[in-house]
PDB file of C-alpha atoms and ligand atoms in Angstrom:
ATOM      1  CA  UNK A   1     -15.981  -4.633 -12.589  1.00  0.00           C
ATOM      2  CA  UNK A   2     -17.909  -2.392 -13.797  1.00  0.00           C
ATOM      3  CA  UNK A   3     -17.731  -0.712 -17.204  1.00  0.00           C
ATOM      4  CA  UNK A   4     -18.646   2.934 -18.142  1.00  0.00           C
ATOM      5  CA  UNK A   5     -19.888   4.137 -21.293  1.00  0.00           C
ATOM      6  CA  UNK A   6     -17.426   6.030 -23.294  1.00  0.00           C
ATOM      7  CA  UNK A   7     -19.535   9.307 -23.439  1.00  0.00           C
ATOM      8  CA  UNK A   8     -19.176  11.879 -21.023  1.00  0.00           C
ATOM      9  CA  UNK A   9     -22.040  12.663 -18.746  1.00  0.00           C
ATOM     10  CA  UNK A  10     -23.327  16.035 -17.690  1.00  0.00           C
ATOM     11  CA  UNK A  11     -24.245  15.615 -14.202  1.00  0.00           C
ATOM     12  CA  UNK A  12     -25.364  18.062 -11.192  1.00  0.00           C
ATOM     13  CA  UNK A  13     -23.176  19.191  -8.695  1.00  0.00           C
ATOM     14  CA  UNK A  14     -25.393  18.380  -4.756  1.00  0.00           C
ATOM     15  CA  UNK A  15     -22.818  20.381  -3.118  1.00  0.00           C
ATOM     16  CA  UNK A  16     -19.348  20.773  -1.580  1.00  0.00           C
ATOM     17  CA  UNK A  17     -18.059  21.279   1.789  1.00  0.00           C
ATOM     18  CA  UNK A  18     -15.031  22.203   3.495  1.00  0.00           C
ATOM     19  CA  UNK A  19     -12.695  18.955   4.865  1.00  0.00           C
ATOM     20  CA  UNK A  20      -9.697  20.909   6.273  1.00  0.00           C
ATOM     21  CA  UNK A  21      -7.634  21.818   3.398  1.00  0.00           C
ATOM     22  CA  UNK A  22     -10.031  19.776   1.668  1.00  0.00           C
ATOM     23  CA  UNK A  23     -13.183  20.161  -0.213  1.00  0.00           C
ATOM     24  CA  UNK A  24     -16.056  17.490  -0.846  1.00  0.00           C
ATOM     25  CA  UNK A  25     -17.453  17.549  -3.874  1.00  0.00           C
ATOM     26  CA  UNK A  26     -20.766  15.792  -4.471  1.00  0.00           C
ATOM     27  CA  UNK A  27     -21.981  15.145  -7.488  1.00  0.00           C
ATOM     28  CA  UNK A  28     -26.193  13.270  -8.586  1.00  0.00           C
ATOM     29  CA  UNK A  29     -25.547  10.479 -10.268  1.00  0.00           C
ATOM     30  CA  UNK A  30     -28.570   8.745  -9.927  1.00  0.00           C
ATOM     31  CA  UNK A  31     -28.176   6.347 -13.639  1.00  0.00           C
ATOM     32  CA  UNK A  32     -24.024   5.924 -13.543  1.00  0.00           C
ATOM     33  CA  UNK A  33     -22.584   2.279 -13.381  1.00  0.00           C
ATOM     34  CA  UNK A  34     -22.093   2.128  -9.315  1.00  0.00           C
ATOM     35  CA  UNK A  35     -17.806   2.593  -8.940  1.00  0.00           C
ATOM     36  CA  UNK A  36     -15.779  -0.106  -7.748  1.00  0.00           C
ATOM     37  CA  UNK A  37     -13.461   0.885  -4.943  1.00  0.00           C
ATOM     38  CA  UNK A  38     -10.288   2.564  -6.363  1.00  0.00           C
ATOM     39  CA  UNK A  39     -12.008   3.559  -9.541  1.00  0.00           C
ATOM     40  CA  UNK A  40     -11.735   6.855 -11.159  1.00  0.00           C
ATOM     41  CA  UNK A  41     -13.824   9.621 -12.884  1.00  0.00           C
ATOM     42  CA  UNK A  42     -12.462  11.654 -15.276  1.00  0.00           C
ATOM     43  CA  UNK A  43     -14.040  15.756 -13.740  1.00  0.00           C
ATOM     44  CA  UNK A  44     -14.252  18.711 -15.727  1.00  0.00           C
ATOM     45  CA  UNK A  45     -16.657  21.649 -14.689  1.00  0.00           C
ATOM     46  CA  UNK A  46     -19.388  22.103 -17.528  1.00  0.00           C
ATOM     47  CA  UNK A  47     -18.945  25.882 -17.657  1.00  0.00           C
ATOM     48  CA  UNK A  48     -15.393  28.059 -17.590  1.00  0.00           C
ATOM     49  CA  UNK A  49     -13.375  24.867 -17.766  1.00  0.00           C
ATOM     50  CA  UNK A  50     -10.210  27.052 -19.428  1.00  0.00           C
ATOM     51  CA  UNK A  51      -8.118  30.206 -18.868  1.00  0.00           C
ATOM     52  CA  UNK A  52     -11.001  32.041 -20.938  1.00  0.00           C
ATOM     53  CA  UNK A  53     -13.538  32.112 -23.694  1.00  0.00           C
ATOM     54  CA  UNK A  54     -10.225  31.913 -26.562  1.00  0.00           C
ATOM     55  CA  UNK A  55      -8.183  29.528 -24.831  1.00  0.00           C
ATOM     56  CA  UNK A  56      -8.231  25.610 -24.935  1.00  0.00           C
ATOM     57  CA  UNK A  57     -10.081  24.201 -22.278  1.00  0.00           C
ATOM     58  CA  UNK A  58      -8.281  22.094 -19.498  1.00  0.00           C
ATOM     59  CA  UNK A  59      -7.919  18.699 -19.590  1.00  0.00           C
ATOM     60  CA  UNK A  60      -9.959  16.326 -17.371  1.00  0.00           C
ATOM     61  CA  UNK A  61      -8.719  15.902 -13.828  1.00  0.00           C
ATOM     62  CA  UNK A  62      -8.844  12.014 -12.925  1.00  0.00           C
ATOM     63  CA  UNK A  63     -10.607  11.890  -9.334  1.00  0.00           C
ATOM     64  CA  UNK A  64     -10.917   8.806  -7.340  1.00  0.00           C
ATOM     65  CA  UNK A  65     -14.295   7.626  -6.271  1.00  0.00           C
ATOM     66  CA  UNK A  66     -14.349   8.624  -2.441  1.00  0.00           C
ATOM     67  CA  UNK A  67     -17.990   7.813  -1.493  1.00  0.00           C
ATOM     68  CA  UNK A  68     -20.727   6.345  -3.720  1.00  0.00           C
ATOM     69  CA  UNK A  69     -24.219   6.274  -2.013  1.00  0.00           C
ATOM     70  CA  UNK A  70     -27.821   7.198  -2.898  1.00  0.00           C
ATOM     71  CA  UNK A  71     -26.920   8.174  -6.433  1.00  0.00           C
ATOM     72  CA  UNK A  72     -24.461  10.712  -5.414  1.00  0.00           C
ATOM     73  CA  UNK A  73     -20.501  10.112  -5.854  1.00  0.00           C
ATOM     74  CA  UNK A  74     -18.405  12.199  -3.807  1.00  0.00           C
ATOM     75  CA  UNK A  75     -14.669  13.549  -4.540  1.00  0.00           C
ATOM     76  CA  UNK A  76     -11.963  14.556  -2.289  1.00  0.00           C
ATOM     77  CA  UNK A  77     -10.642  17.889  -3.969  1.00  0.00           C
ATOM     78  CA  UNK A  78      -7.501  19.684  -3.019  1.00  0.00           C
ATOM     79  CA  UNK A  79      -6.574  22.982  -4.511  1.00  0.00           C
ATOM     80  CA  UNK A  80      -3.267  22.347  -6.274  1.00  0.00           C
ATOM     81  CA  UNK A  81      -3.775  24.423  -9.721  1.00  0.00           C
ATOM     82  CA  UNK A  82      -6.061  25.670 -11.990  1.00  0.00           C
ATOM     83  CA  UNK A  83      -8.243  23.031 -12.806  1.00  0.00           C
ATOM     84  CA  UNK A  84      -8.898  21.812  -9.279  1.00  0.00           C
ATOM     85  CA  UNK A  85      -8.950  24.919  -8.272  1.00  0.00           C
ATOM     86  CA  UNK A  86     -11.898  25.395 -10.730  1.00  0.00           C
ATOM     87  CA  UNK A  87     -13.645  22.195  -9.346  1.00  0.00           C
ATOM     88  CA  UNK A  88     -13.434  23.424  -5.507  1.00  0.00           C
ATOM     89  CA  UNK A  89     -15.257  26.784  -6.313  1.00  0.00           C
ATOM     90  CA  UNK A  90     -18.394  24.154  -7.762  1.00  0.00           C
ATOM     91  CA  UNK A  91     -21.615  24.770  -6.012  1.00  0.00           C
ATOM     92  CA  UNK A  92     -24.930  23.291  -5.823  1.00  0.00           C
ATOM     93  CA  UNK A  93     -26.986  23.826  -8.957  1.00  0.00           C
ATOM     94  CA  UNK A  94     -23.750  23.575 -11.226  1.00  0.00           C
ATOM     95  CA  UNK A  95     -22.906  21.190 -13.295  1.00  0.00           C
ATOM     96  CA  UNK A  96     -19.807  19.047 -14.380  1.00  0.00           C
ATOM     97  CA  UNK A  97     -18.674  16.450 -17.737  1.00  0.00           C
ATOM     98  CA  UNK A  98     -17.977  12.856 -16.071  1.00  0.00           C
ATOM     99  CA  UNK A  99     -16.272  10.029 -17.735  1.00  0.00           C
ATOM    100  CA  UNK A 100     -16.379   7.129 -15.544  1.00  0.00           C
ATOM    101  CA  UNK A 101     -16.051   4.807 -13.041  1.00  0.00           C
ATOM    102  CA  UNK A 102     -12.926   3.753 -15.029  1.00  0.00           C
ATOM    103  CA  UNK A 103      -9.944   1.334 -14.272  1.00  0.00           C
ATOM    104  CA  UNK A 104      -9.241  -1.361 -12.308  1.00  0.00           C
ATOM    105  CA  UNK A 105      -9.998  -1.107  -8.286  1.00  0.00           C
ATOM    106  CA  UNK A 106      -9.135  -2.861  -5.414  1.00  0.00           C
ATOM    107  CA  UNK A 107      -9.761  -6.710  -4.855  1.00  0.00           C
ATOM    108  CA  UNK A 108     -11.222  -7.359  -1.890  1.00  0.00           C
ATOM    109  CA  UNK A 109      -9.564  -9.331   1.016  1.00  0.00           C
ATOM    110  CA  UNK A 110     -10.103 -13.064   1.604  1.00  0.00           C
ATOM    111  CA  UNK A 111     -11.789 -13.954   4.636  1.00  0.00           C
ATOM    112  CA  UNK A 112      -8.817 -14.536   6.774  1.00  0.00           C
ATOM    113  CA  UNK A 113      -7.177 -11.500   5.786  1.00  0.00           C
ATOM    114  CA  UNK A 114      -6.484  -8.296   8.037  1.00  0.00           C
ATOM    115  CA  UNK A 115      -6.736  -5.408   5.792  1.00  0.00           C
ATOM    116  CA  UNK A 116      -4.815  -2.353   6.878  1.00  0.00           C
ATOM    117  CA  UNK A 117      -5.805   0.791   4.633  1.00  0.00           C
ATOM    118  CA  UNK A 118      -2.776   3.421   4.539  1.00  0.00           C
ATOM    119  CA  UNK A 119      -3.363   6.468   3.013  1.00  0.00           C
ATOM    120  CA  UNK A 120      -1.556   9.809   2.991  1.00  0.00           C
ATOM    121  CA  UNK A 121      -2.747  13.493   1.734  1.00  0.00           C
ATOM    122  CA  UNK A 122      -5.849  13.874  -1.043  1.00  0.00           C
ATOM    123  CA  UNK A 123      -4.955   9.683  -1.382  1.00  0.00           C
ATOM    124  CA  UNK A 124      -7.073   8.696   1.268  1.00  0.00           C
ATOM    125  CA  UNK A 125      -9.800   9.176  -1.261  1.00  0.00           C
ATOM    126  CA  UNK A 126      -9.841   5.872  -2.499  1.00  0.00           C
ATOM    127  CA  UNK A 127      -9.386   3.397   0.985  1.00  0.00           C
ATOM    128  CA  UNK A 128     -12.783   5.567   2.069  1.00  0.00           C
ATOM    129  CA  UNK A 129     -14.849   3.636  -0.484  1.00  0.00           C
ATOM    130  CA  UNK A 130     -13.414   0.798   0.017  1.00  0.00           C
ATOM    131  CA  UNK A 131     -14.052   1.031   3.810  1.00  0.00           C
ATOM    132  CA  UNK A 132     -17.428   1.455   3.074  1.00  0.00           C
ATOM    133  CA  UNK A 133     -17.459  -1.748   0.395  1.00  0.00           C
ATOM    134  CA  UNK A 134     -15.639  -3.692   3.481  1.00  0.00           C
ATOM    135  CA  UNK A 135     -18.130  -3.025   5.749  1.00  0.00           C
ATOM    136  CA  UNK A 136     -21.180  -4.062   3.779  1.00  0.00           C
ATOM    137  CA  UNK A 137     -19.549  -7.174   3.752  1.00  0.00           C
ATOM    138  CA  UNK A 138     -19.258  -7.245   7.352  1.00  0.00           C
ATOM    139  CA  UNK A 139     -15.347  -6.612   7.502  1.00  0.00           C
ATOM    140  CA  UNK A 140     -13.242  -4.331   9.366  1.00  0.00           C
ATOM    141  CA  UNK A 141     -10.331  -2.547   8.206  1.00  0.00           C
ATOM    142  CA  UNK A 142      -7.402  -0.974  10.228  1.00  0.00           C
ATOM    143  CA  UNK A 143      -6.630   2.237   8.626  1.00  0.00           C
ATOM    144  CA  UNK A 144      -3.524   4.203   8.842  1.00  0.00           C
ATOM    145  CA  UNK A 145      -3.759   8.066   7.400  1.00  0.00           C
ATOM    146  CA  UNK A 146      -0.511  10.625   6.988  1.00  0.00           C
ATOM    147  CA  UNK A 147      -0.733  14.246   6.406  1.00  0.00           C
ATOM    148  CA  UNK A 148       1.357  17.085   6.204  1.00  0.00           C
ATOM    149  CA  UNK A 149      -0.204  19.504   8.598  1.00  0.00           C
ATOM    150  CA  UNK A 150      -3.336  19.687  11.322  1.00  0.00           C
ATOM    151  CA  UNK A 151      -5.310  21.281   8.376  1.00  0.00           C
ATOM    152  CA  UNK A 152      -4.697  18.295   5.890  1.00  0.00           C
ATOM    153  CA  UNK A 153      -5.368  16.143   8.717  1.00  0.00           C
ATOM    154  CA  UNK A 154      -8.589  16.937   8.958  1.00  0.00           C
ATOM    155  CA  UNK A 155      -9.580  14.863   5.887  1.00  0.00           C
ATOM    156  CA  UNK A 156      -9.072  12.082   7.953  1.00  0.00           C
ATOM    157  CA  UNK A 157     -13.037  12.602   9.104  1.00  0.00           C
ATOM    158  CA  UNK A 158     -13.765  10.472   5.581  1.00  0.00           C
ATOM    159  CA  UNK A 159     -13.136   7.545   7.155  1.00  0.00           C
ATOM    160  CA  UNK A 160     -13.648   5.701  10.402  1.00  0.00           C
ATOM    161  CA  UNK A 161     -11.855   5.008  13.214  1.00  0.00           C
ATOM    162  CA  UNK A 162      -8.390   6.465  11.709  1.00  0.00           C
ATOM    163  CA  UNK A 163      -4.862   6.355  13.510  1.00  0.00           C
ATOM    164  CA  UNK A 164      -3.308   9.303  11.735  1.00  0.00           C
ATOM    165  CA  UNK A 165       0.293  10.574  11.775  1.00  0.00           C
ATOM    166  CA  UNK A 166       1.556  14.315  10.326  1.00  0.00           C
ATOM    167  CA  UNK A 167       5.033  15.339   9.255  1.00  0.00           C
ATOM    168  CA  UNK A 168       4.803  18.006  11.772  1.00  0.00           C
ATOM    169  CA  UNK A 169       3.169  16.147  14.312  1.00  0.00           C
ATOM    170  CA  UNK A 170       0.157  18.391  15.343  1.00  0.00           C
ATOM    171  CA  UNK A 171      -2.498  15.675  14.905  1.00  0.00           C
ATOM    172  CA  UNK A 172      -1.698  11.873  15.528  1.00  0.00           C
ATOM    173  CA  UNK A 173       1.905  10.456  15.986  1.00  0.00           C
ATOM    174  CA  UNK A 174       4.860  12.701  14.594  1.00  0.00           C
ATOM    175  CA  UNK A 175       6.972  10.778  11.678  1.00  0.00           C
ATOM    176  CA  UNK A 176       6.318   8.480   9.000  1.00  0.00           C
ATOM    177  CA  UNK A 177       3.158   6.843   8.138  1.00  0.00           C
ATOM    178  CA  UNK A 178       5.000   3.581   7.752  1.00  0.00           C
ATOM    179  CA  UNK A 179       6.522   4.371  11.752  1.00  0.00           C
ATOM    180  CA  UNK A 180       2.378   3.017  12.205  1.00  0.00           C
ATOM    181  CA  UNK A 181       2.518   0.529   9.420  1.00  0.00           C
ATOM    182  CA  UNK A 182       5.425  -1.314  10.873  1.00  0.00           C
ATOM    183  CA  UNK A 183       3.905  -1.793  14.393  1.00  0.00           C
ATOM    184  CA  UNK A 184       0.637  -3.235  12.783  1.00  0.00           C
ATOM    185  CA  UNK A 185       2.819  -5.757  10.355  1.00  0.00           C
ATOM    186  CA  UNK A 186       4.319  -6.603  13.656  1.00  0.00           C
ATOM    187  CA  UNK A 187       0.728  -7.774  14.581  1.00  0.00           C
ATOM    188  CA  UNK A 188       0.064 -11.770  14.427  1.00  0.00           C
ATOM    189  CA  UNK A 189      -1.817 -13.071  11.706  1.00  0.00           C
ATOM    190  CA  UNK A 190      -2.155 -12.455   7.981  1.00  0.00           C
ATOM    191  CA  UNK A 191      -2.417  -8.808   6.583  1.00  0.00           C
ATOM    192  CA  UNK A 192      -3.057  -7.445   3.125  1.00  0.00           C
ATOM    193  CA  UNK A 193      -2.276  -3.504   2.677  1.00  0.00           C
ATOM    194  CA  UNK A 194      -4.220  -1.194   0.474  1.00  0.00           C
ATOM    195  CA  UNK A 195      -2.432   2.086   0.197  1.00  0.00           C
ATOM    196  CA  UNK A 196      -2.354   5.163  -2.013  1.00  0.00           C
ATOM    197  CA  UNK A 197      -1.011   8.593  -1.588  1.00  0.00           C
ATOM    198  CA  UNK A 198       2.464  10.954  -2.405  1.00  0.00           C
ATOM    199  CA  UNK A 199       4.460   8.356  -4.397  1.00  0.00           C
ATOM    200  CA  UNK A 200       7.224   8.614  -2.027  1.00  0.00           C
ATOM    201  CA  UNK A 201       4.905   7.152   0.430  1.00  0.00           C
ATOM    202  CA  UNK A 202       4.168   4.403  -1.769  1.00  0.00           C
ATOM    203  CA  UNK A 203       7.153   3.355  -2.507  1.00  0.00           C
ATOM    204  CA  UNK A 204       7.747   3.516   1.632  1.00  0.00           C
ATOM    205  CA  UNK A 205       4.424   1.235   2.159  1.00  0.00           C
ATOM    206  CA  UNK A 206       5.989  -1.054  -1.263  1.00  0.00           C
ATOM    207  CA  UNK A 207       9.280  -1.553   0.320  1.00  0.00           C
ATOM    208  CA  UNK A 208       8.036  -2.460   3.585  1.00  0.00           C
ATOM    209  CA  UNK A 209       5.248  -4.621   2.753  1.00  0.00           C
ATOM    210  CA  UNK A 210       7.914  -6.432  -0.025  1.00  0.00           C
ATOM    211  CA  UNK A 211      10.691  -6.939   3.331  1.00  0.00           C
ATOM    212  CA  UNK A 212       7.765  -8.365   5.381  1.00  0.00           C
ATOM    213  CA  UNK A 213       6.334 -10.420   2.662  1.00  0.00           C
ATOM    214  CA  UNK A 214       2.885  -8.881   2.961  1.00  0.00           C
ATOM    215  CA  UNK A 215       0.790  -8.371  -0.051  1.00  0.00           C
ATOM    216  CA  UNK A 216      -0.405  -4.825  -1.046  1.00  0.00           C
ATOM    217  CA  UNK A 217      -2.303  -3.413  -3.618  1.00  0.00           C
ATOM    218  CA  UNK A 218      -0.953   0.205  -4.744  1.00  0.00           C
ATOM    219  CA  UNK A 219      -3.386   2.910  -6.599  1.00  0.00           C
ATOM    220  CA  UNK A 220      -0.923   4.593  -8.536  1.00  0.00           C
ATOM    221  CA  UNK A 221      -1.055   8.271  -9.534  1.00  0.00           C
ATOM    222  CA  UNK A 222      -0.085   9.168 -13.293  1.00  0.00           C
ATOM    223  CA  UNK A 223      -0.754  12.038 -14.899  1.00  0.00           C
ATOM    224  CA  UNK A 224      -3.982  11.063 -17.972  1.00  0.00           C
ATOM    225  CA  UNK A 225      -5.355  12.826 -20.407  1.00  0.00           C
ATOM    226  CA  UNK A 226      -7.453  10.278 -22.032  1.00  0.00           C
ATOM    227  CA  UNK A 227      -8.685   8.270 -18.948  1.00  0.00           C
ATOM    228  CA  UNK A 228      -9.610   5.126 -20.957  1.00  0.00           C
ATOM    229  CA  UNK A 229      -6.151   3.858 -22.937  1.00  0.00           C
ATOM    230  CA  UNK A 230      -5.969   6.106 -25.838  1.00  0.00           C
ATOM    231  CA  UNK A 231      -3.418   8.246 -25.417  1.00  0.00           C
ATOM    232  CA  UNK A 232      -0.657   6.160 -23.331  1.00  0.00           C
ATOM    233  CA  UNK A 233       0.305   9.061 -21.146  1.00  0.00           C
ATOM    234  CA  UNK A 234      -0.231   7.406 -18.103  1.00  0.00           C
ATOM    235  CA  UNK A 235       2.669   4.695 -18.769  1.00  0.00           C
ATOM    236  CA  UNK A 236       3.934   3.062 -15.699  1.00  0.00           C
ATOM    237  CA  UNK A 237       7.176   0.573 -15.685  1.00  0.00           C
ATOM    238  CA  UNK A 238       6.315  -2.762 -14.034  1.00  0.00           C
ATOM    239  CA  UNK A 239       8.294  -5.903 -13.883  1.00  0.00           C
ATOM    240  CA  UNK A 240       5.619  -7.724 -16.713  1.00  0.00           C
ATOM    241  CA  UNK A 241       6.495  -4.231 -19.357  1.00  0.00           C
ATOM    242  CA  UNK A 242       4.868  -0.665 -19.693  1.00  0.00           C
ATOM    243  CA  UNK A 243       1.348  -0.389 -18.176  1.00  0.00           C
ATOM    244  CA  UNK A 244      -1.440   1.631 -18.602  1.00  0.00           C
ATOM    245  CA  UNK A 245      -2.565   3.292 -14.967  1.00  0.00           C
ATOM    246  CA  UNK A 246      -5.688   4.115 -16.397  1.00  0.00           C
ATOM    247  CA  UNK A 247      -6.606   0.626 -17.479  1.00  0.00           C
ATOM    248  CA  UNK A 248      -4.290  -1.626 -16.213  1.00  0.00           C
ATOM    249  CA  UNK A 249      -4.528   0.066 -12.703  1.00  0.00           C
ATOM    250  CA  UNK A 250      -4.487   2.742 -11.238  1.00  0.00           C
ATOM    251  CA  UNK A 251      -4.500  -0.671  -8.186  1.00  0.00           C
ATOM    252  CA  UNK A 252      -1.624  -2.694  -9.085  1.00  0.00           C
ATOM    253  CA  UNK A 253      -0.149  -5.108  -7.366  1.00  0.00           C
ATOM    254  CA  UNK A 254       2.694  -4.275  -5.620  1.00  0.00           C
ATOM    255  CA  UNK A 255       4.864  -7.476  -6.367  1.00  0.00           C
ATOM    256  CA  UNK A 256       4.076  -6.102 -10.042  1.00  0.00           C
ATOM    257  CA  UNK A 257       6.186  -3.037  -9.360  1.00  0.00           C
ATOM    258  CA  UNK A 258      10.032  -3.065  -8.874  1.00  0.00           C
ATOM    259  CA  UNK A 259       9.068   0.735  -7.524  1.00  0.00           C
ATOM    260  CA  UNK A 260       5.501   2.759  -6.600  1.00  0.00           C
ATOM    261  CA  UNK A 261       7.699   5.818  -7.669  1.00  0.00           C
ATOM    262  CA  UNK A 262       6.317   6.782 -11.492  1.00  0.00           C
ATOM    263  CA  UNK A 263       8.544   8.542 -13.826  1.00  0.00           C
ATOM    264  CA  UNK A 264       6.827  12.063 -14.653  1.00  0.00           C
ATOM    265  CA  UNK A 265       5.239  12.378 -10.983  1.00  0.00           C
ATOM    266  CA  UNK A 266       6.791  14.759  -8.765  1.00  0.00           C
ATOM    267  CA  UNK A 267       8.471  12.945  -5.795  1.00  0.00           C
TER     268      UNK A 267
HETATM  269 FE1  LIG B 301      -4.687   8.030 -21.794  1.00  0.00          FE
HETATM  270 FE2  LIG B 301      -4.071   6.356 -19.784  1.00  0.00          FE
HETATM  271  S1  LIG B 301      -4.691   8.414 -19.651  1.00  0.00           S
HETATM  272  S2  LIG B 301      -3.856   6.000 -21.905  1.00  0.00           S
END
């Protein structure tokens, strides 16, 4: 695991393209600790982070690693309010404050483990780097994507080799994510499930994995201020006490969770 240095970085934004309803942010970061899959970075844009030159500036939005190769880190960005609205209208030649890679990632599979990567909305993020950490080692992953729309569906071009379902059925198979995730735990031979996304979802791909005894590891969402365990705003019940999503996740796993649904996250 790697550890970042408490100081936030100024860094230079490579560029940003369109992914559907998505953007992809790319950002140099040619010196940075190399993420671990599932790790974070806490984003703010250097300039007009704020509603204006009196007011206080916006907090940090916590990003998950998406892609991490030849010094650049890339970000999955969807424009959901102010702040990541700011971040999507980054261009090349700007510039942005980065604290990170921070928390704990994913664990990778053992050897005779089938990993199945399920992912739904701007949560795909995540299972894209660890696709590419699989791979370097030689290992394939199934991976299962859900999305509201056709338009969200098109960020399902960060991975490879997706099976994708949408709520109203316009790309993929029509339903539930975990309509897919059943028929590959029905599959012979040892799985382990990576998911994040919409904590309903979660707490779908929790409950199914927990009937089917599968393991799964679950990035959890929480809203964070801090990023690195100061402020305990990202407080998540698990069966062991409160945890810390920023440090003691955001991968947890999922037999540490009576529920993926977090108190304070809209669901
Ligand atoms: Fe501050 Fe987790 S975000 S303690």
């Amino acid at each position: 695991m790697s550890i970042a240095p408490l100081a936030r970085r100024r860094l230079a934004v490579t560029g940003s393209e369109e992914l559907g309803a998505y953007r992809v942010l790319r950002v140099a970061d040619p010196d940075g600790p190399p993420p671990q899959p599932g790790q974070f970075t806490m984003l703010a844009a250097a300039q007009r982070w704020g509603g204006g030159e009196d007011e206080r500036p916006y907090l940090p939005r916590a990003l998950s690693v998406a892609h991490h190769a030849d010094g650049e880190s890339h970000y999955l960005l969807e424009d959901v309010g102010p702040g990541t609205r700011r971040l999507c209208e980054l261009a090349r030649g700007d510039e942005v404050l980065a604290l990170g890679p921070l928390g704990r990632g994913f664990a990778t599979p053992a050897p005779r483990q089938r990993a199945i990567l399920v992912g739904g909305g701007v949560g795909i993020a995540p299972l894209a780097i660890l696709q590419d950490a699989l791979a370097l080692r030689g290992m394939k992953a199934v991976v299962l994507l859900g999305f509201r729309d056709g338009d969200r569906a098109r960020g399902a071009a960060l991975l490879r080799d997706a099976r994708v379902a949408t709520d109203d059925g316009s790309v993929g198979h029509r339903g539930l994510l975990t309509d897919l995730l059943a028929a590959e735990l029905a599959q012979s031979g040892e799985a382990v499930v990576y998911s994040c996304g919409p904590a309903a979802m979660l707490e779908a791909v929790r409950a199914l994995c927990a009937a089917r005894g599968v393991p799964a590891q679950l990035a959890l969402e929480a809203p964070m201020a801090c990023g690195f365990g100061a402020c305990f705003g990202c407080v998540v019940p698990t069966r062991d006490g409160y945890a810390r999503v920023c440090v003691d996740g955001p991968v947890f796993d999922a037999a540490a969770l009576e529920s993926a649904l977090v108190p304070g996250v809209g669901h």
